[in-house]
Amino acid sequence: MNNSLKKLQEEREAMLPPELEDRITQHVGTLTLFSSVVEVFVPNALQVVVQMVGGDELPCLKKAGRRQARSDNMDWRNPPAPSTV
Amino acid sequence: MAVVATGKSSTLAALSDTQLIALYLREQDARYFSQLYRRYAGKVFAKCISMLADHGLARDATQDVFIKILLNLSKFTEQSSFSTWVYSITYNYCIDLIRKKKKNILIFSEDVGRISKETEVELPDSVILEMETTRLEKVMEKLPIGDKAILNMKYIDDMSIKEIGDVLNKTESAIKMQIMRAKHRAQSLYEEIYGTEPINT
């Protein structure tokens, strides 16, 4: 059977403005960049805020070895031991 | 995947929709999304023109639909094919757009309120499918947007009644009834515009 609806659809498909692809590609680029920026900076910004209000390091941002390195100077209420040098 | 990295468009063209989605989500490389765009942009644009009957609105709607697809790509679950998912976003976007623009607009023929007993009689598909295209275009322009969506899904996208029901959040029996009513409405619009001239002249 003839399908006039499909014919009409095919005619309209050919009318797609070519500049639309550039516009969408631009959006895709911007959104990809934005998501990378968010991924890199937001966790660190969040960490700064948490530490400013007296919180501990966010568990999701803990890196192997980092906790041990920082724990030497963690208790700021006691002065560091005098240098032996 | 190393072959894909060469960037040859012929290689990208050989990938399935789901492969392209997985690669885009993993590598965030715009080339994979562009390939999906090239596959579906024409069809989405044609549907937007059919639903909105305005070239400028259809262009903006196509752009918005693809941004929506991009933002929700990670939510695509493969319960339906990617094309069905893309078309359901398109139809629902266009229906919402018309709803927002015209608060009291009729979405389906059943909302007209003067459905006669005659509309309960099944009409053959040829009433729509064999209509001359320029006349069909005029008739489709005058149909309520929900009827346009239903006829497009059934006769262009070859979607099953269940799939149409899922897209429009309606039961299968409601969809069957609406297809029948949309055909009746199209036929009566044809008669209003062209009188009793044969449908396929």
Short mmCIF file of N, CA and C in Angstrom, two decimals, chain B residues 15-194:
data_model
loop_
_atom_site.label_atom_id
_atom_site.label_comp_id
_atom_site.label_asym_id
_atom_site.label_seq_id
_atom_site.Cartn_x
_atom_site.Cartn_y
_atom_site.Cartn_z
N LEU B 15 28.95 1.66 13.65
CA LEU B 15 28.61 1.36 15.05
C LEU B 15 27.10 1.46 15.28
N SER B 16 26.60 0.61 16.18
CA SER B 16 25.17 0.68 16.50
C SER B 16 24.91 1.87 17.43
N ASP B 17 23.64 2.21 17.58
CA ASP B 17 23.28 3.33 18.47
C ASP B 17 23.79 3.09 19.89
N THR B 18 23.58 1.88 20.38
CA THR B 18 23.97 1.61 21.78
C THR B 18 25.49 1.66 21.95
N GLN B 19 26.23 1.24 20.92
CA GLN B 19 27.70 1.33 20.98
C GLN B 19 28.12 2.81 21.03
N LEU B 20 27.48 3.63 20.19
CA LEU B 20 27.82 5.06 20.17
C LEU B 20 27.51 5.71 21.52
N ILE B 21 26.38 5.34 22.10
CA ILE B 21 26.00 5.91 23.41
C ILE B 21 27.04 5.53 24.47
N ALA B 22 27.38 4.24 24.49
CA ALA B 22 28.35 3.77 25.49
C ALA B 22 29.70 4.49 25.31
N LEU B 23 30.12 4.65 24.06
CA LEU B 23 31.40 5.33 23.80
C LEU B 23 31.34 6.80 24.20
N TYR B 24 30.21 7.45 23.89
CA TYR B 24 30.09 8.87 24.25
C TYR B 24 30.13 9.03 25.78
N LEU B 25 29.40 8.17 26.48
CA LEU B 25 29.35 8.29 27.95
C LEU B 25 30.71 8.02 28.57
N ARG B 26 31.47 7.12 27.96
CA ARG B 26 32.78 6.76 28.52
C ARG B 26 33.84 7.80 28.19
N GLU B 27 33.85 8.23 26.93
CA GLU B 27 34.95 9.08 26.47
C GLU B 27 34.59 10.56 26.35
N GLN B 28 33.30 10.87 26.45
CA GLN B 28 32.83 12.28 26.34
C GLN B 28 33.37 12.93 25.07
N ASP B 29 33.42 12.18 23.98
CA ASP B 29 33.90 12.69 22.71
C ASP B 29 32.69 13.06 21.85
N ALA B 30 32.62 14.34 21.45
CA ALA B 30 31.44 14.85 20.74
C ALA B 30 31.19 14.14 19.40
N ARG B 31 32.24 13.50 18.83
CA ARG B 31 32.05 12.83 17.53
C ARG B 31 31.00 11.73 17.62
N TYR B 32 30.94 11.05 18.74
CA TYR B 32 29.97 9.96 18.88
C TYR B 32 28.54 10.51 18.91
N PHE B 33 28.37 11.63 19.62
CA PHE B 33 27.03 12.23 19.67
C PHE B 33 26.65 12.80 18.31
N SER B 34 27.63 13.38 17.60
CA SER B 34 27.36 13.94 16.27
C SER B 34 26.86 12.85 15.32
N GLN B 35 27.42 11.66 15.48
CA GLN B 35 26.98 10.54 14.62
C GLN B 35 25.51 10.21 14.90
N LEU B 36 25.13 10.21 16.19
CA LEU B 36 23.73 9.97 16.55
C LEU B 36 22.85 11.08 15.98
N TYR B 37 23.36 12.31 16.05
CA TYR B 37 22.62 13.45 15.52
C TYR B 37 22.35 13.25 14.03
N ARG B 38 23.40 12.87 13.28
CA ARG B 38 23.24 12.69 11.83
C ARG B 38 22.21 11.61 11.51
N ARG B 39 22.14 10.61 12.35
CA ARG B 39 21.18 9.52 12.11
C ARG B 39 19.73 9.96 12.32
N TYR B 40 19.51 10.81 13.31
CA TYR B 40 18.13 11.07 13.71
C TYR B 40 17.64 12.51 13.49
N ALA B 41 18.54 13.45 13.19
CA ALA B 41 18.13 14.86 13.12
C ALA B 41 17.03 15.08 12.08
N GLY B 42 17.18 14.49 10.89
CA GLY B 42 16.19 14.68 9.83
C GLY B 42 14.82 14.20 10.27
N LYS B 43 14.80 13.04 10.89
CA LYS B 43 13.52 12.46 11.32
C LYS B 43 12.88 13.29 12.43
N VAL B 44 13.72 13.73 13.38
CA VAL B 44 13.20 14.55 14.49
C VAL B 44 12.66 15.87 13.92
N PHE B 45 13.42 16.47 13.00
CA PHE B 45 12.99 17.75 12.41
C PHE B 45 11.66 17.57 11.66
N ALA B 46 11.54 16.50 10.87
CA ALA B 46 10.31 16.24 10.12
C ALA B 46 9.12 16.08 11.07
N LYS B 47 9.35 15.40 12.19
CA LYS B 47 8.26 15.22 13.16
C LYS B 47 7.87 16.55 13.79
N CYS B 48 8.89 17.38 14.07
CA CYS B 48 8.60 18.69 14.68
C CYS B 48 7.80 19.56 13.71
N ILE B 49 8.15 19.53 12.42
CA ILE B 49 7.37 20.32 11.45
C ILE B 49 5.93 19.79 11.40
N SER B 50 5.81 18.46 11.38
CA SER B 50 4.48 17.86 11.31
C SER B 50 3.63 18.26 12.52
N MET B 51 4.25 18.28 13.69
CA MET B 51 3.51 18.56 14.92
C MET B 51 3.27 20.06 15.12
N LEU B 52 4.27 20.88 14.80
CA LEU B 52 4.19 22.30 15.15
C LEU B 52 3.75 23.17 13.96
N ALA B 53 3.86 22.63 12.75
CA ALA B 53 3.45 23.32 11.53
C ALA B 53 4.13 24.69 11.38
N ASP B 54 5.37 24.78 11.81
CA ASP B 54 6.11 26.04 11.69
C ASP B 54 7.60 25.71 11.59
N HIS B 55 8.23 26.20 10.52
CA HIS B 55 9.62 25.84 10.24
C HIS B 55 10.57 26.32 11.35
N GLY B 56 10.39 27.58 11.77
CA GLY B 56 11.27 28.16 12.80
C GLY B 56 11.11 27.45 14.14
N LEU B 57 9.85 27.21 14.51
CA LEU B 57 9.60 26.50 15.77
C LEU B 57 10.18 25.10 15.73
N ALA B 58 10.04 24.46 14.55
CA ALA B 58 10.54 23.08 14.40
C ALA B 58 12.06 23.05 14.53
N ARG B 59 12.74 24.07 13.99
CA ARG B 59 14.21 24.13 14.08
C ARG B 59 14.63 24.25 15.56
N ASP B 60 13.99 25.19 16.27
CA ASP B 60 14.33 25.38 17.69
C ASP B 60 13.98 24.13 18.51
N ALA B 61 12.84 23.52 18.16
CA ALA B 61 12.42 22.31 18.90
C ALA B 61 13.42 21.18 18.68
N THR B 62 13.90 21.04 17.44
CA THR B 62 14.88 19.98 17.14
C THR B 62 16.13 20.18 18.00
N GLN B 63 16.56 21.43 18.08
CA GLN B 63 17.75 21.73 18.90
C GLN B 63 17.50 21.36 20.36
N ASP B 64 16.34 21.77 20.89
CA ASP B 64 16.02 21.49 22.29
C ASP B 64 15.90 19.98 22.55
N VAL B 65 15.31 19.28 21.58
CA VAL B 65 15.16 17.82 21.75
C VAL B 65 16.54 17.16 21.83
N PHE B 66 17.47 17.59 20.99
CA PHE B 66 18.81 16.97 21.02
C PHE B 66 19.58 17.33 22.30
N ILE B 67 19.36 18.54 22.81
CA ILE B 67 20.00 18.89 24.09
C ILE B 67 19.44 18.00 25.20
N LYS B 68 18.11 17.80 25.14
CA LYS B 68 17.44 16.92 26.11
C LYS B 68 18.00 15.50 26.03
N ILE B 69 18.16 15.03 24.80
CA ILE B 69 18.71 13.68 24.60
C ILE B 69 20.11 13.60 25.20
N LEU B 70 20.91 14.62 24.92
CA LEU B 70 22.29 14.66 25.43
C LEU B 70 22.32 14.60 26.96
N LEU B 71 21.46 15.42 27.58
CA LEU B 71 21.46 15.51 29.04
C LEU B 71 20.92 14.23 29.71
N ASN B 72 20.09 13.49 28.96
CA ASN B 72 19.47 12.29 29.55
C ASN B 72 20.03 10.99 29.01
N LEU B 73 21.11 11.08 28.25
CA LEU B 73 21.66 9.90 27.57
C LEU B 73 21.99 8.78 28.56
N SER B 74 22.47 9.17 29.75
CA SER B 74 22.84 8.14 30.72
C SER B 74 21.61 7.42 31.28
N LYS B 75 20.41 8.02 31.07
CA LYS B 75 19.18 7.39 31.59
C LYS B 75 18.55 6.44 30.59
N PHE B 76 19.10 6.39 29.37
CA PHE B 76 18.56 5.48 28.36
C PHE B 76 18.84 4.04 28.78
N THR B 77 17.75 3.25 28.95
CA THR B 77 17.91 1.94 29.58
C THR B 77 17.83 0.76 28.60
N GLU B 78 17.66 1.02 27.33
CA GLU B 78 17.53 -0.04 26.32
C GLU B 78 16.28 -0.89 26.51
N GLN B 79 15.29 -0.39 27.27
CA GLN B 79 14.01 -1.11 27.36
C GLN B 79 13.27 -1.02 26.03
N SER B 80 13.51 0.09 25.33
CA SER B 80 12.98 0.24 23.96
C SER B 80 14.20 0.52 23.07
N SER B 81 13.96 0.58 21.76
CA SER B 81 15.09 0.94 20.88
C SER B 81 15.40 2.42 21.07
N PHE B 82 16.63 2.80 20.69
CA PHE B 82 17.02 4.20 20.85
C PHE B 82 16.10 5.10 20.02
N SER B 83 15.73 4.64 18.82
CA SER B 83 14.88 5.47 17.95
C SER B 83 13.53 5.74 18.63
N THR B 84 12.95 4.72 19.24
CA THR B 84 11.66 4.91 19.93
C THR B 84 11.81 5.92 21.06
N TRP B 85 12.93 5.81 21.78
CA TRP B 85 13.20 6.74 22.90
C TRP B 85 13.31 8.18 22.38
N VAL B 86 14.06 8.34 21.28
CA VAL B 86 14.24 9.67 20.68
C VAL B 86 12.89 10.23 20.21
N TYR B 87 12.10 9.40 19.56
CA TYR B 87 10.81 9.89 19.04
C TYR B 87 9.85 10.21 20.19
N SER B 88 9.92 9.42 21.27
CA SER B 88 9.00 9.72 22.38
C SER B 88 9.36 11.05 23.03
N ILE B 89 10.66 11.36 23.11
CA ILE B 89 11.07 12.68 23.64
C ILE B 89 10.55 13.77 22.69
N THR B 90 10.66 13.53 21.40
CA THR B 90 10.23 14.53 20.41
C THR B 90 8.73 14.80 20.51
N TYR B 91 7.93 13.72 20.50
CA TYR B 91 6.47 13.91 20.55
C TYR B 91 6.06 14.61 21.84
N ASN B 92 6.59 14.14 22.96
CA ASN B 92 6.18 14.74 24.23
C ASN B 92 6.65 16.19 24.34
N TYR B 93 7.83 16.48 23.79
CA TYR B 93 8.32 17.87 23.81
C TYR B 93 7.35 18.76 23.02
N CYS B 94 6.96 18.32 21.82
CA CYS B 94 6.08 19.13 20.97
C CYS B 94 4.70 19.31 21.61
N ILE B 95 4.16 18.23 22.20
CA ILE B 95 2.84 18.33 22.85
C ILE B 95 2.92 19.32 24.03
N ASP B 96 3.99 19.23 24.83
CA ASP B 96 4.15 20.15 25.97
C ASP B 96 4.28 21.59 25.50
N LEU B 97 5.02 21.77 24.39
CA LEU B 97 5.23 23.12 23.85
C LEU B 97 3.90 23.74 23.44
N ILE B 98 3.07 22.96 22.75
CA ILE B 98 1.77 23.46 22.31
C ILE B 98 0.87 23.72 23.52
N ARG B 99 0.93 22.82 24.50
CA ARG B 99 0.13 23.01 25.73
C ARG B 99 0.48 24.33 26.42
N LYS B 100 1.80 24.63 26.48
CA LYS B 100 2.24 25.85 27.15
C LYS B 100 1.81 27.08 26.36
N LYS B 101 1.88 26.98 25.03
CA LYS B 101 1.57 28.15 24.19
C LYS B 101 0.07 28.46 24.18
N LYS B 102 -0.73 27.39 24.07
CA LYS B 102 -2.18 27.59 24.00
C LYS B 102 -2.82 26.76 25.09
N LYS B 103 -3.22 27.45 26.14
CA LYS B 103 -3.69 26.75 27.35
C LYS B 103 -4.92 25.88 27.09
N ASN B 104 -5.85 26.36 26.23
CA ASN B 104 -7.11 25.62 26.07
C ASN B 104 -7.15 24.78 24.80
N ILE B 105 -5.98 24.41 24.30
CA ILE B 105 -5.97 23.67 23.04
C ILE B 105 -6.42 22.22 23.21
N LEU B 106 -7.03 21.68 22.14
CA LEU B 106 -7.43 20.28 22.15
C LEU B 106 -6.21 19.43 21.82
N ILE B 107 -5.98 18.42 22.59
CA ILE B 107 -4.83 17.55 22.33
C ILE B 107 -5.25 16.36 21.45
N PHE B 108 -6.43 15.80 21.74
CA PHE B 108 -6.91 14.66 20.95
C PHE B 108 -8.33 14.95 20.45
N SER B 109 -8.71 14.24 19.38
CA SER B 109 -10.06 14.40 18.81
C SER B 109 -11.15 14.14 19.84
N GLU B 110 -10.89 13.22 20.76
CA GLU B 110 -11.92 12.88 21.75
C GLU B 110 -12.28 14.08 22.61
N ASP B 111 -11.37 15.08 22.66
CA ASP B 111 -11.65 16.27 23.46
C ASP B 111 -12.66 17.19 22.78
N VAL B 112 -12.92 16.92 21.48
CA VAL B 112 -13.82 17.81 20.73
C VAL B 112 -15.22 17.77 21.33
N GLY B 113 -15.62 16.63 21.85
CA GLY B 113 -16.89 16.55 22.56
C GLY B 113 -18.09 16.28 21.68
N ARG B 114 -17.87 16.18 20.38
CA ARG B 114 -19.03 15.84 19.53
C ARG B 114 -18.69 14.60 18.68
N ILE B 115 -18.27 13.59 19.40
CA ILE B 115 -17.96 12.32 18.72
C ILE B 115 -19.26 11.58 18.45
N SER B 116 -19.50 11.27 17.20
CA SER B 116 -20.75 10.59 16.85
C SER B 116 -20.55 9.09 16.90
N LYS B 117 -21.64 8.37 16.75
CA LYS B 117 -21.61 6.90 16.72
C LYS B 117 -20.80 6.41 15.52
N GLU B 118 -20.78 7.21 14.43
CA GLU B 118 -20.07 6.81 13.21
C GLU B 118 -18.58 6.57 13.47
N THR B 119 -18.02 7.32 14.44
CA THR B 119 -16.58 7.20 14.68
C THR B 119 -16.21 5.87 15.31
N GLU B 120 -17.22 5.11 15.75
CA GLU B 120 -16.95 3.79 16.31
C GLU B 120 -16.73 2.77 15.20
N VAL B 121 -17.04 3.15 13.95
CA VAL B 121 -16.86 2.24 12.81
C VAL B 121 -15.41 2.32 12.35
N GLU B 122 -14.76 1.15 12.17
CA GLU B 122 -13.35 1.10 11.77
C GLU B 122 -13.20 1.58 10.32
N LEU B 123 -12.27 2.51 10.09
CA LEU B 123 -11.98 2.97 8.73
C LEU B 123 -10.71 2.30 8.24
N PRO B 124 -10.59 2.05 6.93
CA PRO B 124 -9.34 1.44 6.45
C PRO B 124 -8.18 2.42 6.54
N ASP B 125 -6.95 1.89 6.64
CA ASP B 125 -5.75 2.75 6.72
C ASP B 125 -5.57 3.61 5.47
N SER B 126 -6.13 3.14 4.35
CA SER B 126 -5.98 3.86 3.09
C SER B 126 -6.56 5.28 3.16
N VAL B 127 -7.48 5.51 4.08
CA VAL B 127 -8.06 6.85 4.26
C VAL B 127 -6.94 7.87 4.49
N ILE B 128 -5.91 7.46 5.22
CA ILE B 128 -4.77 8.34 5.50
C ILE B 128 -3.65 8.08 4.48
N LEU B 129 -3.32 6.81 4.32
CA LEU B 129 -2.09 6.45 3.61
C LEU B 129 -2.14 6.73 2.11
N GLU B 130 -3.33 6.78 1.54
CA GLU B 130 -3.41 6.99 0.09
C GLU B 130 -3.86 8.41 -0.26
N MET B 131 -3.87 9.27 0.74
CA MET B 131 -4.24 10.66 0.47
C MET B 131 -3.10 11.33 -0.27
N GLU B 132 -3.41 12.17 -1.22
CA GLU B 132 -2.37 12.88 -1.99
C GLU B 132 -1.59 13.78 -1.01
N THR B 133 -0.25 13.82 -1.16
CA THR B 133 0.59 14.39 -0.07
C THR B 133 0.30 15.86 0.26
N THR B 134 0.07 16.71 -0.76
CA THR B 134 -0.19 18.12 -0.42
C THR B 134 -1.52 18.27 0.33
N ARG B 135 -2.47 17.43 -0.04
CA ARG B 135 -3.77 17.46 0.66
C ARG B 135 -3.62 16.89 2.07
N LEU B 136 -2.85 15.83 2.17
CA LEU B 136 -2.61 15.22 3.48
C LEU B 136 -1.95 16.24 4.42
N GLU B 137 -1.02 17.01 3.86
CA GLU B 137 -0.32 18.03 4.64
C GLU B 137 -1.33 19.03 5.23
N LYS B 138 -2.26 19.47 4.40
CA LYS B 138 -3.28 20.43 4.86
C LYS B 138 -4.19 19.81 5.92
N VAL B 139 -4.57 18.57 5.70
CA VAL B 139 -5.44 17.89 6.66
C VAL B 139 -4.72 17.71 7.99
N MET B 140 -3.45 17.28 7.91
CA MET B 140 -2.66 17.04 9.14
C MET B 140 -2.48 18.34 9.93
N GLU B 141 -2.31 19.46 9.20
CA GLU B 141 -2.16 20.75 9.90
C GLU B 141 -3.35 21.06 10.78
N LYS B 142 -4.53 20.62 10.35
CA LYS B 142 -5.75 20.96 11.09
C LYS B 142 -6.11 19.95 12.18
N LEU B 143 -5.41 18.84 12.22
CA LEU B 143 -5.70 17.83 13.25
C LEU B 143 -5.17 18.28 14.61
N PRO B 144 -5.84 17.87 15.70
CA PRO B 144 -5.27 18.15 17.03
C PRO B 144 -3.88 17.49 17.15
N ILE B 145 -3.00 18.10 17.94
CA ILE B 145 -1.59 17.65 17.99
C ILE B 145 -1.44 16.19 18.47
N GLY B 146 -2.31 15.76 19.37
CA GLY B 146 -2.24 14.38 19.85
C GLY B 146 -2.55 13.38 18.74
N ASP B 147 -3.53 13.74 17.90
CA ASP B 147 -3.88 12.88 16.76
C ASP B 147 -2.72 12.79 15.77
N LYS B 148 -2.07 13.93 15.54
CA LYS B 148 -0.90 13.93 14.63
C LYS B 148 0.16 12.98 15.18
N ALA B 149 0.41 13.09 16.49
CA ALA B 149 1.44 12.27 17.11
C ALA B 149 1.10 10.79 16.97
N ILE B 150 -0.14 10.45 17.26
CA ILE B 150 -0.57 9.04 17.20
C ILE B 150 -0.46 8.50 15.77
N LEU B 151 -0.91 9.28 14.78
CA LEU B 151 -0.85 8.81 13.38
C LEU B 151 0.61 8.67 12.92
N ASN B 152 1.46 9.62 13.32
CA ASN B 152 2.88 9.53 12.97
C ASN B 152 3.52 8.27 13.57
N MET B 153 3.22 8.03 14.86
CA MET B 153 3.83 6.88 15.53
C MET B 153 3.39 5.58 14.87
N LYS B 154 2.10 5.52 14.51
CA LYS B 154 1.58 4.27 13.94
C LYS B 154 2.04 4.07 12.49
N TYR B 155 1.92 5.10 11.66
CA TYR B 155 2.12 4.90 10.22
C TYR B 155 3.51 5.31 9.71
N ILE B 156 4.27 6.09 10.48
CA ILE B 156 5.63 6.44 10.03
C ILE B 156 6.66 5.65 10.82
N ASP B 157 6.50 5.65 12.15
CA ASP B 157 7.52 4.99 12.98
C ASP B 157 7.22 3.50 13.15
N ASP B 158 6.07 3.04 12.67
CA ASP B 158 5.67 1.63 12.78
C ASP B 158 5.75 1.13 14.22
N MET B 159 5.36 1.99 15.16
CA MET B 159 5.39 1.59 16.57
C MET B 159 4.17 0.74 16.89
N SER B 160 4.34 -0.18 17.84
CA SER B 160 3.20 -1.02 18.25
C SER B 160 2.26 -0.19 19.13
N ILE B 161 1.04 -0.71 19.30
CA ILE B 161 0.05 -0.01 20.13
C ILE B 161 0.59 0.16 21.56
N LYS B 162 1.28 -0.88 22.04
CA LYS B 162 1.83 -0.82 23.41
C LYS B 162 2.87 0.29 23.52
N GLU B 163 3.76 0.36 22.50
CA GLU B 163 4.80 1.40 22.53
C GLU B 163 4.18 2.80 22.49
N ILE B 164 3.14 2.97 21.66
CA ILE B 164 2.47 4.29 21.59
C ILE B 164 1.86 4.61 22.96
N GLY B 165 1.25 3.59 23.56
CA GLY B 165 0.65 3.78 24.89
C GLY B 165 1.69 4.19 25.92
N ASP B 166 2.88 3.57 25.83
CA ASP B 166 3.96 3.90 26.78
C ASP B 166 4.41 5.35 26.59
N VAL B 167 4.51 5.77 25.32
CA VAL B 167 4.98 7.14 25.03
C VAL B 167 3.98 8.16 25.56
N LEU B 168 2.68 7.89 25.32
CA LEU B 168 1.66 8.89 25.69
C LEU B 168 1.02 8.61 27.05
N ASN B 169 1.54 7.56 27.72
CA ASN B 169 1.03 7.20 29.05
C ASN B 169 -0.48 6.92 29.03
N LYS B 170 -0.88 6.10 28.07
CA LYS B 170 -2.30 5.72 27.94
C LYS B 170 -2.40 4.21 27.77
N THR B 171 -3.60 3.67 28.01
CA THR B 171 -3.79 2.22 27.86
C THR B 171 -3.88 1.86 26.38
N GLU B 172 -3.66 0.57 26.08
CA GLU B 172 -3.69 0.11 24.68
C GLU B 172 -5.08 0.33 24.07
N SER B 173 -6.14 0.08 24.85
CA SER B 173 -7.49 0.25 24.29
C SER B 173 -7.76 1.73 23.99
N ALA B 174 -7.24 2.61 24.84
CA ALA B 174 -7.42 4.05 24.60
C ALA B 174 -6.69 4.46 23.32
N ILE B 175 -5.53 3.89 23.10
CA ILE B 175 -4.75 4.23 21.90
C ILE B 175 -5.48 3.74 20.64
N LYS B 176 -6.00 2.50 20.70
CA LYS B 176 -6.74 1.96 19.55
C LYS B 176 -7.92 2.87 19.20
N MET B 177 -8.63 3.28 20.24
CA MET B 177 -9.79 4.16 20.04
C MET B 177 -9.34 5.49 19.44
N GLN B 178 -8.20 6.01 19.92
CA GLN B 178 -7.76 7.32 19.43
C GLN B 178 -7.27 7.25 17.99
N ILE B 179 -6.67 6.13 17.61
CA ILE B 179 -6.26 5.97 16.21
C ILE B 179 -7.50 6.00 15.32
N MET B 180 -8.52 5.28 15.76
CA MET B 180 -9.76 5.23 14.97
C MET B 180 -10.38 6.63 14.85
N ARG B 181 -10.41 7.33 15.96
CA ARG B 181 -11.01 8.68 15.95
C ARG B 181 -10.18 9.66 15.12
N ALA B 182 -8.87 9.50 15.19
CA ALA B 182 -7.99 10.39 14.40
C ALA B 182 -8.24 10.17 12.90
N LYS B 183 -8.44 8.91 12.51
CA LYS B 183 -8.72 8.62 11.10
C LYS B 183 -10.06 9.24 10.68
N HIS B 184 -11.05 9.11 11.53
CA HIS B 184 -12.36 9.71 11.24
C HIS B 184 -12.24 11.23 11.12
N ARG B 185 -11.49 11.80 12.05
CA ARG B 185 -11.33 13.26 12.05
C ARG B 185 -10.61 13.70 10.77
N ALA B 186 -9.60 12.94 10.37
CA ALA B 186 -8.86 13.28 9.15
C ALA B 186 -9.78 13.19 7.94
N GLN B 187 -10.61 12.17 7.91
CA GLN B 187 -11.52 12.02 6.78
C GLN B 187 -12.54 13.16 6.73
N SER B 188 -13.06 13.52 7.90
CA SER B 188 -14.07 14.59 7.88
C SER B 188 -13.42 15.94 7.54
N LEU B 189 -12.16 16.13 7.97
CA LEU B 189 -11.46 17.37 7.58
C LEU B 189 -11.23 17.41 6.07
N TYR B 190 -10.88 16.25 5.51
CA TYR B 190 -10.67 16.16 4.06
C TYR B 190 -11.96 16.55 3.34
N GLU B 191 -13.08 16.04 3.82
CA GLU B 191 -14.36 16.34 3.17
C GLU B 191 -14.73 17.82 3.32
N GLU B 192 -14.38 18.39 4.48
CA GLU B 192 -14.64 19.83 4.69
C GLU B 192 -13.86 20.67 3.69
N ILE B 193 -12.59 20.28 3.45
CA ILE B 193 -11.71 21.09 2.59
C ILE B 193 -11.94 20.77 1.10
N TYR B 194 -12.01 19.49 0.77
CA TYR B 194 -12.02 19.09 -0.65
C TYR B 194 -13.35 18.50 -1.11
#
